[in-house]
CSV table of C-alpha atoms in Angstrom, one decimal:
chain,number,residue,atom,x,y,z
A,16,GLN,CA,-15.4,-0.1,-0.8
A,17,SER,CA,-14.9,-3.8,-0.1
A,18,ALA,CA,-11.4,-5.4,0.2
A,19,LEU,CA,-10.3,-7.6,-2.6
A,20,THR,CA,-10.5,-11.3,-1.7
A,21,GLN,CA,-7.4,-13.3,-1.2
A,22,PRO,CA,-6.9,-16.8,0.3
A,23,ALA,CA,-5.8,-16.4,3.9
A,24,SER,CA,-2.9,-18.8,3.5
A,25,VAL,CA,-0.9,-20.6,0.8
A,26,SER,CA,1.9,-23.0,1.4
A,27,GLY,CA,4.4,-24.9,-0.7
A,28,SER,CA,7.7,-26.8,-0.5
A,29,PRO,CA,11.0,-25.3,-1.6
A,30,GLY,CA,11.2,-25.4,-5.4
A,31,GLN,CA,7.5,-25.7,-5.9
A,32,SER,CA,5.2,-23.1,-7.5
A,33,ILE,CA,2.3,-21.4,-5.8
A,34,THR,CA,-0.4,-19.0,-7.0
A,35,ILE,CA,-2.2,-16.4,-4.9
A,36,SER,CA,-5.5,-15.2,-6.3
A,37,CYS,CA,-7.0,-11.7,-5.8
A,38,THR,CA,-10.7,-11.4,-6.7
A,39,GLY,CA,-12.5,-8.1,-7.1
A,40,THR,CA,-15.2,-6.8,-9.3
A,41,SER,CA,-15.7,-5.0,-12.6
A,42,ILE,CA,-15.1,-1.6,-11.0
A,43,ASP,CA,-11.6,-2.5,-9.7
A,44,VAL,CA,-9.6,-5.6,-10.8
A,45,GLY,CA,-11.8,-6.3,-13.8
A,46,GLY,CA,-12.0,-2.7,-15.0
A,47,TYR,CA,-8.4,-1.6,-15.0
A,48,ASN,CA,-4.9,-3.0,-15.6
A,49,TYR,CA,-3.7,-1.4,-12.5
A,50,VAL,CA,-3.2,-4.3,-10.1
A,51,SER,CA,-0.1,-4.4,-8.0
A,52,TRP,CA,1.3,-7.0,-5.6
A,53,TYR,CA,3.3,-6.3,-2.4
A,54,GLN,CA,5.5,-8.5,-0.2
A,55,LYS,CA,5.3,-7.7,3.5
A,56,HIS,CA,7.7,-9.0,6.1
A,57,PRO,CA,6.9,-8.2,9.8
A,58,GLY,CA,8.2,-4.8,10.8
A,59,LYS,CA,9.2,-3.9,7.3
A,60,ALA,CA,7.6,-1.6,4.7
A,61,PRO,CA,5.8,-3.4,1.9
A,62,LYS,CA,7.9,-4.1,-1.2
A,63,LEU,CA,6.5,-3.8,-4.7
A,64,MET,CA,6.7,-7.1,-6.6
A,65,ILE,CA,4.4,-6.6,-9.6
A,66,TYR,CA,2.8,-3.5,-11.0
A,67,ASP,CA,0.2,-3.0,-13.7
A,68,VAL,CA,-0.8,-6.7,-13.5
A,69,ILE,CA,2.2,-8.2,-15.2
A,70,ASN,CA,5.3,-6.0,-14.8
A,71,ARG,CA,8.1,-6.7,-12.5
A,72,PRO,CA,10.3,-3.8,-11.1
A,73,SER,CA,14.0,-4.1,-11.6
A,74,GLY,CA,15.6,-6.1,-8.8
A,75,VAL,CA,12.6,-8.3,-8.3
A,76,SER,CA,13.3,-12.0,-9.0
A,77,TYR,CA,12.0,-13.4,-12.3
A,78,ARG,CA,10.4,-16.1,-10.1
A,79,PHE,CA,7.5,-13.7,-9.4
A,80,SER,CA,4.9,-13.2,-12.2
A,81,GLY,CA,1.5,-11.7,-12.4
A,82,SER,CA,-1.6,-12.2,-14.5
A,83,LYS,CA,-5.3,-11.4,-14.7
A,84,SER,CA,-8.4,-13.0,-16.0
A,85,GLY,CA,-11.7,-11.1,-15.7
A,86,ASN,CA,-12.1,-9.9,-12.1
A,87,THR,CA,-9.4,-12.1,-10.7
A,88,ALA,CA,-5.7,-11.3,-10.7
A,89,SER,CA,-3.0,-13.8,-9.7
A,90,LEU,CA,0.6,-13.8,-8.4
A,91,THR,CA,2.7,-16.8,-9.1
A,92,ILE,CA,5.9,-17.6,-7.2
A,93,SER,CA,7.9,-20.3,-9.0
A,94,GLY,CA,10.9,-22.1,-7.5
A,95,LEU,CA,9.7,-21.2,-4.0
A,96,GLN,CA,12.5,-20.3,-1.6
A,97,ALA,CA,12.6,-19.8,2.2
A,98,GLU,CA,13.0,-16.1,1.8
A,99,ASP,CA,9.6,-15.9,0.0
A,100,GLU,CA,7.8,-16.6,3.3
A,101,ALA,CA,5.9,-13.4,4.0
A,102,ASP,CA,2.5,-11.8,3.7
A,103,TYR,CA,1.4,-10.8,0.2
A,104,TYR,CA,-1.2,-8.1,-0.7
A,105,CYS,CA,-2.7,-7.2,-4.0
A,106,THR,CA,-4.1,-3.8,-4.7
A,107,SER,CA,-6.2,-2.3,-7.5
A,108,TYR,CA,-7.1,1.1,-8.7
A,109,THR,CA,-10.9,1.5,-8.6
A,110,ARG,CA,-13.5,3.7,-10.3
A,111,SER,CA,-13.6,7.1,-8.5
A,112,GLY,CA,-9.8,7.4,-8.2
A,113,SER,CA,-9.3,5.3,-5.1
A,114,TYR,CA,-7.4,2.1,-4.4
A,115,VAL,CA,-8.4,-1.0,-2.6
A,116,PHE,CA,-6.1,-3.6,-1.0
A,117,GLY,CA,-6.7,-7.3,-0.8
A,118,THR,CA,-7.2,-9.2,2.4
A,119,GLY,CA,-3.7,-10.5,2.4
A,120,THR,CA,-2.2,-14.0,2.0
A,121,LYS,CA,0.3,-15.6,4.3
A,122,VAL,CA,2.8,-17.7,2.3
A,123,THR,CA,4.5,-20.5,4.2
A,124,VAL,CA,7.4,-22.4,2.9
A,125,LEU,CA,7.2,-25.9,4.3
B,7,GLN,CA,17.1,8.1,-4.7
B,8,VAL,CA,13.7,9.0,-3.3
B,9,HIS,CA,13.5,8.7,0.5
B,10,LEU,CA,10.4,9.1,2.7
B,11,LEU,CA,10.4,9.4,6.4
B,12,GLU,CA,7.2,9.6,8.5
B,13,SER,CA,7.0,11.2,11.9
B,14,GLY,CA,4.5,12.2,14.5
B,15,PRO,CA,3.3,11.5,18.0
B,16,GLY,CA,3.3,7.8,18.9
B,17,LEU,CA,0.3,8.2,21.2
B,18,VAL,CA,-3.0,10.0,20.6
B,19,LYS,CA,-6.0,10.2,22.8
B,20,PRO,CA,-9.4,9.1,21.7
B,21,SER,CA,-11.5,11.8,20.0
B,22,GLU,CA,-8.4,13.9,19.2
B,23,THR,CA,-6.8,14.5,15.9
B,24,LEU,CA,-3.9,12.4,14.6
B,25,SER,CA,-1.3,14.4,12.7
B,26,LEU,CA,1.6,12.9,10.8
B,27,THR,CA,4.2,14.3,8.4
B,28,CYS,CA,6.2,12.5,5.7
B,29,VAL,CA,9.5,14.3,4.8
B,30,VAL,CA,10.6,13.6,1.2
B,31,SER,CA,14.2,13.8,0.1
B,32,GLY,CA,15.8,13.1,-3.3
B,33,TYR,CA,12.7,14.4,-5.2
B,34,SER,CA,10.7,17.6,-5.3
B,35,ILE,CA,7.2,16.8,-4.0
B,36,SER,CA,5.7,19.3,-6.5
B,37,SER,CA,7.4,17.8,-9.5
B,38,GLY,CA,4.8,15.3,-10.4
B,39,TYR,CA,3.5,11.9,-9.4
B,40,TYR,CA,1.1,11.4,-6.6
B,41,TRP,CA,1.5,10.6,-3.0
B,42,VAL,CA,-0.5,8.2,-0.7
B,43,TRP,CA,-1.0,7.3,2.9
B,44,ILE,CA,-1.5,3.7,3.8
B,45,ARG,CA,-2.0,2.1,7.2
B,46,GLN,CA,-1.9,-1.3,8.8
B,47,PRO,CA,-3.5,-2.0,12.1
B,48,PRO,CA,-1.8,-4.6,14.3
B,49,GLY,CA,-2.5,-8.0,13.0
B,50,LYS,CA,-4.6,-6.8,10.1
B,51,GLY,CA,-4.2,-5.9,6.5
B,52,LEU,CA,-3.1,-2.8,4.5
B,53,GLU,CA,-5.6,0.0,4.0
B,54,TRP,CA,-5.3,2.8,1.5
B,55,MET,CA,-6.3,6.0,3.2
B,56,GLY,CA,-6.0,8.6,0.4
B,57,SER,CA,-4.0,10.1,-2.4
B,58,ILE,CA,-2.9,13.6,-3.4
B,59,PHE,CA,-1.7,14.7,-6.8
B,60,ASP,CA,0.7,17.4,-7.6
B,61,SER,CA,-2.3,19.5,-8.8
B,62,GLY,CA,-3.6,19.3,-5.2
B,63,THR,CA,-6.5,17.0,-6.2
B,64,THR,CA,-7.2,14.5,-3.4
B,65,PHE,CA,-9.0,11.2,-3.2
B,66,TYR,CA,-9.9,9.6,0.1
B,67,ASN,CA,-11.1,6.2,1.3
B,68,PRO,CA,-14.9,6.5,1.8
B,69,SER,CA,-14.6,4.2,4.8
B,70,LEU,CA,-12.9,7.0,6.7
B,71,LYS,CA,-16.1,9.0,6.4
B,72,GLY,CA,-14.6,12.5,5.9
B,73,ARG,CA,-12.2,12.3,8.8
B,74,VAL,CA,-9.1,12.4,6.7
B,75,THR,CA,-7.2,15.2,5.1
B,76,ILE,CA,-4.0,14.9,3.1
B,77,SER,CA,-2.0,18.0,2.1
B,78,VAL,CA,1.4,18.9,0.7
B,79,ASP,CA,3.8,21.7,1.8
B,80,ALA,CA,6.0,22.2,-1.2
B,81,SER,CA,8.2,24.7,0.6
B,82,LYS,CA,9.2,22.0,3.1
B,83,ASN,CA,8.9,19.1,0.7
B,84,LEU,CA,6.6,17.2,3.0
B,85,LEU,CA,3.3,15.4,2.9
B,86,SER,CA,0.8,15.6,5.8
B,87,LEU,CA,-2.0,13.5,7.1
B,88,LYS,CA,-4.7,14.5,9.5
B,89,LEU,CA,-7.3,12.1,10.9
B,90,THR,CA,-9.9,13.5,13.2
B,91,SER,CA,-12.0,11.9,15.9
B,92,VAL,CA,-9.7,9.0,16.3
B,93,THR,CA,-10.7,5.8,18.1
B,94,ALA,CA,-8.8,2.7,19.2
B,95,SER,CA,-9.5,1.2,15.7
B,96,ASP,CA,-7.2,3.9,14.2
B,97,THR,CA,-4.2,2.4,16.0
B,98,ALA,CA,-1.9,1.3,13.2
B,99,VAL,CA,1.4,1.7,11.5
B,100,TYR,CA,1.1,4.6,9.1
B,101,TYR,CA,3.1,4.7,5.8
B,102,CYS,CA,3.5,7.3,3.2
B,103,ALA,CA,4.3,6.1,-0.3
B,104,ARG,CA,4.8,7.1,-3.9
B,105,PRO,CA,4.6,5.2,-7.3
B,106,GLY,CA,7.7,4.9,-9.4
B,107,HIS,CA,6.8,2.2,-11.8
B,108,GLY,CA,3.4,2.4,-13.5
B,109,ASP,CA,0.7,2.4,-10.8
B,110,GLY,CA,2.6,0.5,-8.2
B,111,PHE,CA,3.9,2.1,-5.0
B,112,ASP,CA,7.7,1.8,-5.3
B,113,TYR,CA,8.8,4.2,-2.6
B,114,TRP,CA,7.7,3.7,1.0
B,115,GLY,CA,8.6,5.3,4.3
B,116,GLN,CA,9.7,3.1,7.2
B,117,GLY,CA,6.3,3.5,8.8
B,118,THR,CA,5.3,5.0,12.1
B,119,LEU,CA,3.2,3.4,14.8
B,120,VAL,CA,0.4,5.5,16.2
B,121,THR,CA,-1.5,4.2,19.2
B,122,VAL,CA,-4.8,5.6,20.2
B,123,SER,CA,-5.3,5.3,23.9
B,124,SER,CA,-6.3,7.4,26.9
């Protein structure tokens, strides 16, 4: 199975909004509403930020939102803050009961 | 509160079998949900390795070509991972995880680094 495609890096100034895309196919992103997003800081375990495309776990800032159109899911971070600087990964359930992660995006706060 | 803790040898020789355990506390591993192993090689992205359901049904990443086995020991409340015929490319931080909300992995262990080297 091929990894989902994410931009290698995205940057923005504090207070700005950025969007990270996650492109798959009809057998993963496009076929199911089971896309999740994770924030990963070096040396730390990933943290769930969005699940089932649009849902935010309790405790996650409202500044994080998810969406999907066709085979592409997106994570938007609004009001960018220094603490948002991290790597972000999407993942999707796929046909055959497996999961596939995205290639990862490094978010830099300028 | 669900807590997961991975453990295992930090160093494995090439061609040998990597064996890790994930001790679960705060939740009975046989009470439902499913459990996964995920890894991250140094400087690279996350990779789903496989899942096991409370029924015992397993799903594995096809890229691991049959080298991986995930099992549960309900009596010890732990999850196990075995990866055979390891090579340097299996060097990674290995995580166990479980969903809590929908299909997202809420609960993660701290991760354990395994290095494959002679």
